[in-house]
Tab-separated table of C-alpha atoms in Angstrom:
chain	number	residue	atom	x	y	z
A	659	MET	CA	11.146	3.135	10.687
A	660	PRO	CA	7.725	4.820	10.918
A	661	HIS	CA	6.105	5.234	7.517
A	662	SER	CA	6.288	9.009	7.520
A	663	ARG	CA	10.077	8.854	7.597
A	664	ARG	CA	10.339	7.543	4.061
A	665	LEU	CA	9.130	8.816	0.711
A	666	LEU	CA	7.988	6.719	-2.288
A	667	ALA	CA	5.730	3.749	-2.272
A	668	ALA	CA	3.116	5.009	0.205
A	669	CYS	CA	0.512	2.679	1.648
A	670	VAL	CA	1.735	-0.202	3.770
A	671	VAL	CA	4.690	-0.053	6.114
A	672	ALA	CA	6.892	-2.581	7.851
A	673	SER	CA	7.903	-0.421	10.780
A	674	ALA	CA	10.978	-0.690	12.933
A	675	VAL	CA	11.572	0.887	16.306
A	676	ILE	CA	12.566	4.554	16.199
A	677	VAL	CA	16.230	5.003	17.042
A	678	ALA	CA	16.594	5.699	20.742
A	679	GLY	CA	18.446	8.787	21.842
A	680	GLY	CA	18.154	12.488	21.183
A	681	CYS	CA	19.827	12.758	17.780
A	682	GLY	CA	17.855	9.850	16.327
A	683	VAL	CA	14.522	11.229	17.496
A	684	ILE	CA	15.338	14.689	16.149
A	685	ALA	CA	16.408	13.219	12.799
A	686	ASP	CA	13.159	11.276	12.700
A	687	THR	CA	11.220	14.506	13.255
A	688	HIS	CA	13.056	16.235	10.412
A	689	ASN	CA	12.307	13.282	8.136
A	690	ARG	CA	8.625	13.506	9.027
A	691	HIS	CA	8.554	17.225	8.283
A	692	GLY	CA	10.358	16.651	5.003
A	693	VAL	CA	7.925	13.974	3.903
A	694	ARG	CA	5.021	16.277	4.718
A	695	SER	CA	6.581	19.080	2.665
A	696	VAL	CA	7.105	16.821	-0.337
A	697	TYR	CA	3.506	15.628	-0.071
A	698	GLN	CA	2.498	19.275	-0.281
A	699	GLY	CA	4.698	19.876	-3.317
A	700	ASP	CA	7.363	21.926	-1.530
A	701	TYR	CA	10.425	19.970	-2.621
A	702	ASN	CA	12.935	22.564	-1.436
A	703	ALA	CA	11.531	22.517	2.083
A	704	GLY	CA	11.520	18.733	1.992
A	705	MET	CA	15.156	18.526	0.940
A	706	ASN	CA	16.116	21.042	3.620
A	707	SER	CA	14.419	18.907	6.264
A	708	PHE	CA	16.206	15.769	5.094
A	709	GLN	CA	19.524	17.610	5.210
A	710	ARG	CA	18.758	18.711	8.761
A	711	ALA	CA	18.062	15.078	9.631
A	712	LEU	CA	21.517	14.177	8.345
A	713	ALA	CA	23.095	17.017	10.282
A	714	LYS	CA	21.699	15.437	13.452
A	715	GLU	CA	22.335	11.838	12.425
A	716	PRO	CA	24.853	11.527	9.542
A	717	THR	CA	24.244	7.790	9.159
A	718	ASN	CA	20.457	8.064	8.775
A	719	SER	CA	19.743	5.849	5.767
A	720	ASP	CA	16.113	6.988	5.551
A	721	ALA	CA	17.176	10.611	5.064
A	722	TYR	CA	19.450	9.617	2.183
A	723	TYR	CA	16.633	7.557	0.720
A	724	ASN	CA	14.191	10.451	1.031
A	725	MET	CA	16.589	12.795	-0.743
A	726	ALA	CA	17.165	10.224	-3.478
A	727	ALA	CA	13.448	9.636	-3.970
A	728	THR	CA	12.745	13.364	-4.163
A	729	LEU	CA	15.476	13.988	-6.742
A	730	HIS	CA	14.371	10.897	-8.649
A	731	GLN	CA	10.886	12.291	-8.987
A	732	LEU	CA	12.096	15.806	-9.788
A	733	GLY	CA	14.527	14.444	-12.355
A	734	LYS	CA	11.747	12.596	-14.129
A	735	GLN	CA	9.397	15.553	-14.012
A	736	THR	CA	11.957	18.041	-15.328
A	737	LYS	CA	13.999	15.600	-17.447
A	738	ASN	CA	17.060	16.689	-15.489
A	739	SER	CA	19.802	14.076	-15.841
A	740	GLN	CA	21.868	15.704	-13.093
A	741	TYR	CA	19.074	15.154	-10.579
A	742	LEU	CA	18.826	11.521	-11.665
A	743	SER	CA	22.565	11.047	-11.282
A	744	GLN	CA	22.452	12.577	-7.810
A	745	ALA	CA	19.490	10.370	-6.923
A	746	GLN	CA	21.456	7.293	-7.936
A	747	ASP	CA	24.359	8.310	-5.706
A	748	LEU	CA	22.027	8.959	-2.778
A	749	TYR	CA	20.258	5.604	-3.148
A	750	ARG	CA	23.661	3.935	-3.068
A	751	ARG	CA	24.681	5.952	-0.024
A	752	SER	CA	21.544	4.795	1.774
A	753	LEU	CA	22.365	1.187	0.917
A	754	SER	CA	25.954	1.605	2.072
A	755	LEU	CA	24.546	2.495	5.490
A	756	ASP	CA	21.816	-0.157	5.488
A	757	ASN	CA	22.289	-2.992	3.006
A	758	ARG	CA	18.764	-4.222	3.737
A	759	HIS	CA	17.000	-0.926	3.003
A	760	VAL	CA	14.074	-2.232	0.951
A	761	ASP	CA	12.895	1.060	-0.529
A	762	SER	CA	16.395	2.088	-1.604
A	763	TYR	CA	16.802	-1.166	-3.509
A	764	ARG	CA	13.463	-0.616	-5.197
A	765	GLY	CA	14.060	3.021	-6.030
A	766	LEU	CA	17.556	2.427	-7.369
A	767	ALA	CA	16.477	-0.576	-9.453
A	768	VAL	CA	13.704	1.464	-11.052
A	769	LEU	CA	16.062	4.369	-11.714
A	770	LEU	CA	18.655	2.098	-13.309
A	771	ALA	CA	16.042	0.493	-15.545
A	772	GLU	CA	14.651	3.895	-16.513
A	773	THR	CA	18.098	5.161	-17.487
A	774	GLN	CA	18.984	2.201	-19.715
A	775	GLN	CA	21.183	0.500	-17.132
A	776	SER	CA	19.259	-2.762	-17.051
A	777	GLU	CA	22.291	-4.986	-16.490
A	778	GLU	CA	23.205	-2.947	-13.431
A	779	ALA	CA	19.598	-3.157	-12.215
A	780	PHE	CA	19.687	-6.954	-12.445
A	781	ARG	CA	23.080	-7.022	-10.711
A	782	LEU	CA	21.723	-4.856	-7.912
A	783	LEU	CA	18.659	-7.002	-7.256
A	784	ARG	CA	20.546	-10.288	-7.531
A	785	GLY	CA	22.957	-8.875	-4.979
A	786	TRP	CA	20.024	-8.037	-2.733
A	787	THR	CA	18.766	-11.628	-2.860
A	788	GLU	CA	22.252	-12.759	-1.811
A	789	VAL	CA	22.539	-10.216	1.013
A	790	ASP	CA	19.037	-10.938	2.317
A	791	PRO	CA	17.937	-14.323	0.905
A	792	ALA	CA	15.154	-14.743	3.463
A	793	ASN	CA	13.452	-11.508	2.401
A	794	PRO	CA	10.607	-12.272	-0.044
A	795	GLU	CA	10.591	-8.638	-1.183
A	796	ALA	CA	14.036	-9.066	-2.739
A	797	HIS	CA	12.868	-11.980	-4.871
A	798	THR	CA	9.600	-10.245	-5.744
A	799	GLU	CA	11.466	-7.161	-6.976
A	800	LEU	CA	13.803	-9.297	-9.064
A	801	ALA	CA	10.752	-11.054	-10.489
A	802	ARG	CA	9.253	-7.688	-11.413
A	803	LEU	CA	12.396	-6.748	-13.315
A	804	HIS	CA	12.458	-10.100	-15.114
A	805	GLN	CA	8.830	-9.568	-16.101
A	806	GLU	CA	9.504	-6.093	-17.462
A	807	PHE	CA	12.181	-7.541	-19.732
A	808	GLY	CA	10.029	-10.467	-20.850
A	809	ASN	CA	11.754	-13.175	-18.806
A	810	LEU	CA	8.517	-14.683	-17.540
A	811	ASN	CA	9.903	-18.073	-16.537
A	812	SER	CA	12.647	-16.448	-14.467
A	813	ALA	CA	10.044	-14.178	-12.900
A	814	VAL	CA	7.935	-17.191	-11.909
A	815	ASP	CA	10.994	-18.886	-10.393
A	816	GLU	CA	11.761	-15.853	-8.228
A	817	LEU	CA	8.158	-15.552	-7.051
A	818	GLN	CA	7.980	-19.218	-6.179
A	819	TYR	CA	11.145	-18.801	-4.140
A	820	ALA	CA	9.634	-15.765	-2.408
A	821	LEU	CA	6.619	-17.880	-1.485
A	822	LYS	CA	8.853	-20.623	-0.101
A	823	VAL	CA	10.236	-17.988	2.237
A	824	ASP	CA	6.796	-16.558	3.065
A	825	TYR	CA	3.888	-18.561	1.684
A	826	GLN	CA	1.444	-15.823	2.712
A	827	ASN	CA	3.229	-12.927	1.028
A	828	SER	CA	0.344	-11.076	-0.601
A	829	ARG	CA	2.456	-9.143	-3.058
A	830	ALA	CA	4.260	-12.230	-4.344
A	831	LEU	CA	0.939	-14.066	-4.651
A	832	ALA	CA	-0.617	-11.199	-6.613
A	833	ALA	CA	2.437	-10.971	-8.849
A	834	LEU	CA	2.350	-14.702	-9.517
A	835	GLY	CA	-1.344	-14.415	-10.332
A	836	GLN	CA	-0.579	-11.702	-12.855
A	837	LEU	CA	2.119	-13.814	-14.497
A	838	ARG	CA	-0.122	-16.888	-14.649
A	839	GLU	CA	-2.814	-14.737	-16.223
A	840	LYS	CA	-0.337	-13.530	-18.872
A	841	GLN	CA	0.564	-17.150	-19.556
A	842	GLY	CA	-3.106	-17.992	-20.091
A	843	ASP	CA	-3.482	-20.092	-16.939
A	844	THR	CA	-6.652	-18.400	-15.703
A	845	ALA	CA	-7.498	-21.026	-13.088
A	846	GLN	CA	-4.112	-20.756	-11.399
A	847	ALA	CA	-4.150	-16.962	-11.690
A	848	LEU	CA	-7.519	-16.845	-9.958
A	849	ALA	CA	-6.260	-19.134	-7.192
A	850	ASN	CA	-3.238	-16.890	-6.626
A	851	TYR	CA	-5.336	-13.726	-6.581
A	852	ARG	CA	-7.738	-15.296	-4.075
A	853	ARG	CA	-4.892	-16.317	-1.790
A	854	ALA	CA	-3.426	-12.821	-2.009
A	855	TYR	CA	-6.811	-11.289	-1.210
A	856	ASN	CA	-7.308	-13.584	1.782
A	857	VAL	CA	-4.031	-12.297	3.212
A	858	THR	CA	-4.525	-8.625	2.299
A	859	PRO	CA	-8.036	-7.741	1.044
A	860	ARG	CA	-7.133	-4.924	-1.353
A	861	PRO	CA	-9.829	-3.500	-3.683
A	862	GLU	CA	-7.748	-4.041	-6.821
A	863	LEU	CA	-7.447	-7.731	-5.991
A	864	ALA	CA	-11.204	-7.995	-5.515
A	865	ALA	CA	-11.681	-6.362	-8.917
A	866	LYS	CA	-9.221	-8.733	-10.560
A	867	ILE	CA	-10.896	-11.771	-9.006
A	868	ALA	CA	-14.279	-10.539	-10.209
A	869	SER	CA	-12.930	-9.938	-13.708
A	870	LEU	CA	-11.723	-13.532	-13.962
A	871	GLU	CA	-14.881	-14.965	-12.440
A	872	ARG	CA	-17.022	-12.796	-14.726
A	873	PRO	CA	-14.910	-11.927	-17.789
A	874	GLY	CA	-15.446	-8.371	-19.005
A	875	ALA	CA	-16.790	-7.061	-15.705
A	876	PHE	CA	-13.539	-5.353	-14.712
A	877	PRO	CA	-11.314	-4.863	-17.759
A	878	GLY	CA	-7.678	-3.882	-17.401
A	879	ALA	CA	-4.565	-5.054	-15.632
A	880	LEU	CA	-4.067	-5.300	-11.930
A	881	PRO	CA	-3.242	-1.772	-10.759
A	882	GLY	CA	0.237	-1.144	-9.380
A	883	THR	CA	0.511	-1.522	-5.653
A	884	THR	CA	3.160	-0.980	-3.080
A	885	SER	CA	4.227	-2.914	-0.064
A	886	ASN	CA	6.689	-1.024	2.056
A	887	GLY	CA	7.774	2.564	2.356
A	888	SER	CA	5.957	5.764	2.814
A	889	VAL	CA	5.179	8.736	0.627
A	890	ILE	CA	4.830	9.964	-2.960
A	891	ALA	CA	2.623	7.324	-4.505
A	892	THR	CA	3.018	9.247	-7.772
A	893	GLY	CA	6.780	8.834	-7.697
A	894	PRO	CA	9.116	6.532	-9.620
A	895	LEU	CA	7.891	3.287	-8.110
A	896	THR	CA	4.436	3.636	-9.616
A	897	THR	CA	5.846	1.853	-12.668
A	898	ARG	CA	5.809	-1.379	-10.692
A	899	PRO	CA	3.160	-3.819	-11.952
A	900	TYR	CA	2.187	-5.170	-8.533
């Protein structure tokens, strides 16, 4: 779907063709308006637009995702557990309609981890790798979760699998570079960062490469980045390390 249809994770989008037919196009328009409203801080208007999208197209997985992402962010901001519970249900509804919805997997996994449901988060992402084994994003997300819980070897295994599927996946390469750096293998980390940069020349990768080539020049960890989705870069997924 076009990037403006979805919330969280703004930056790079893997677009699909807009649904043909009147209802799909109208739902897409409502999603776009909702995303714009959320960008502007008008969450109520955003939610209303997403609900209008569902009124036109009840099986629109992006609209459910957008509602989930909005409530996820609001729940974190206001410490409202009811919003977070509703967000979880909406992420799952999106996935029930599209079991390959990348952003819904990401958002739900983050929410589960944030609400002390780590076992369920692992179960979710392992299930994703089974549903869509040829998708490097599934393995990269599972690697991220392993890393957050200190399972570095398992994280490396998942990233290596992701790169078997897509040897030029910039996000997996950057993530593997970060893990190698944590393990003290600076030479391999630098090689991974360079490969990632050659595929997608992002500024944060250039800074990381420079910091390893000239230690002390660019202190700090590789900033969080995103790879697929659409709005609210300050939302829940900003906890991702790559």
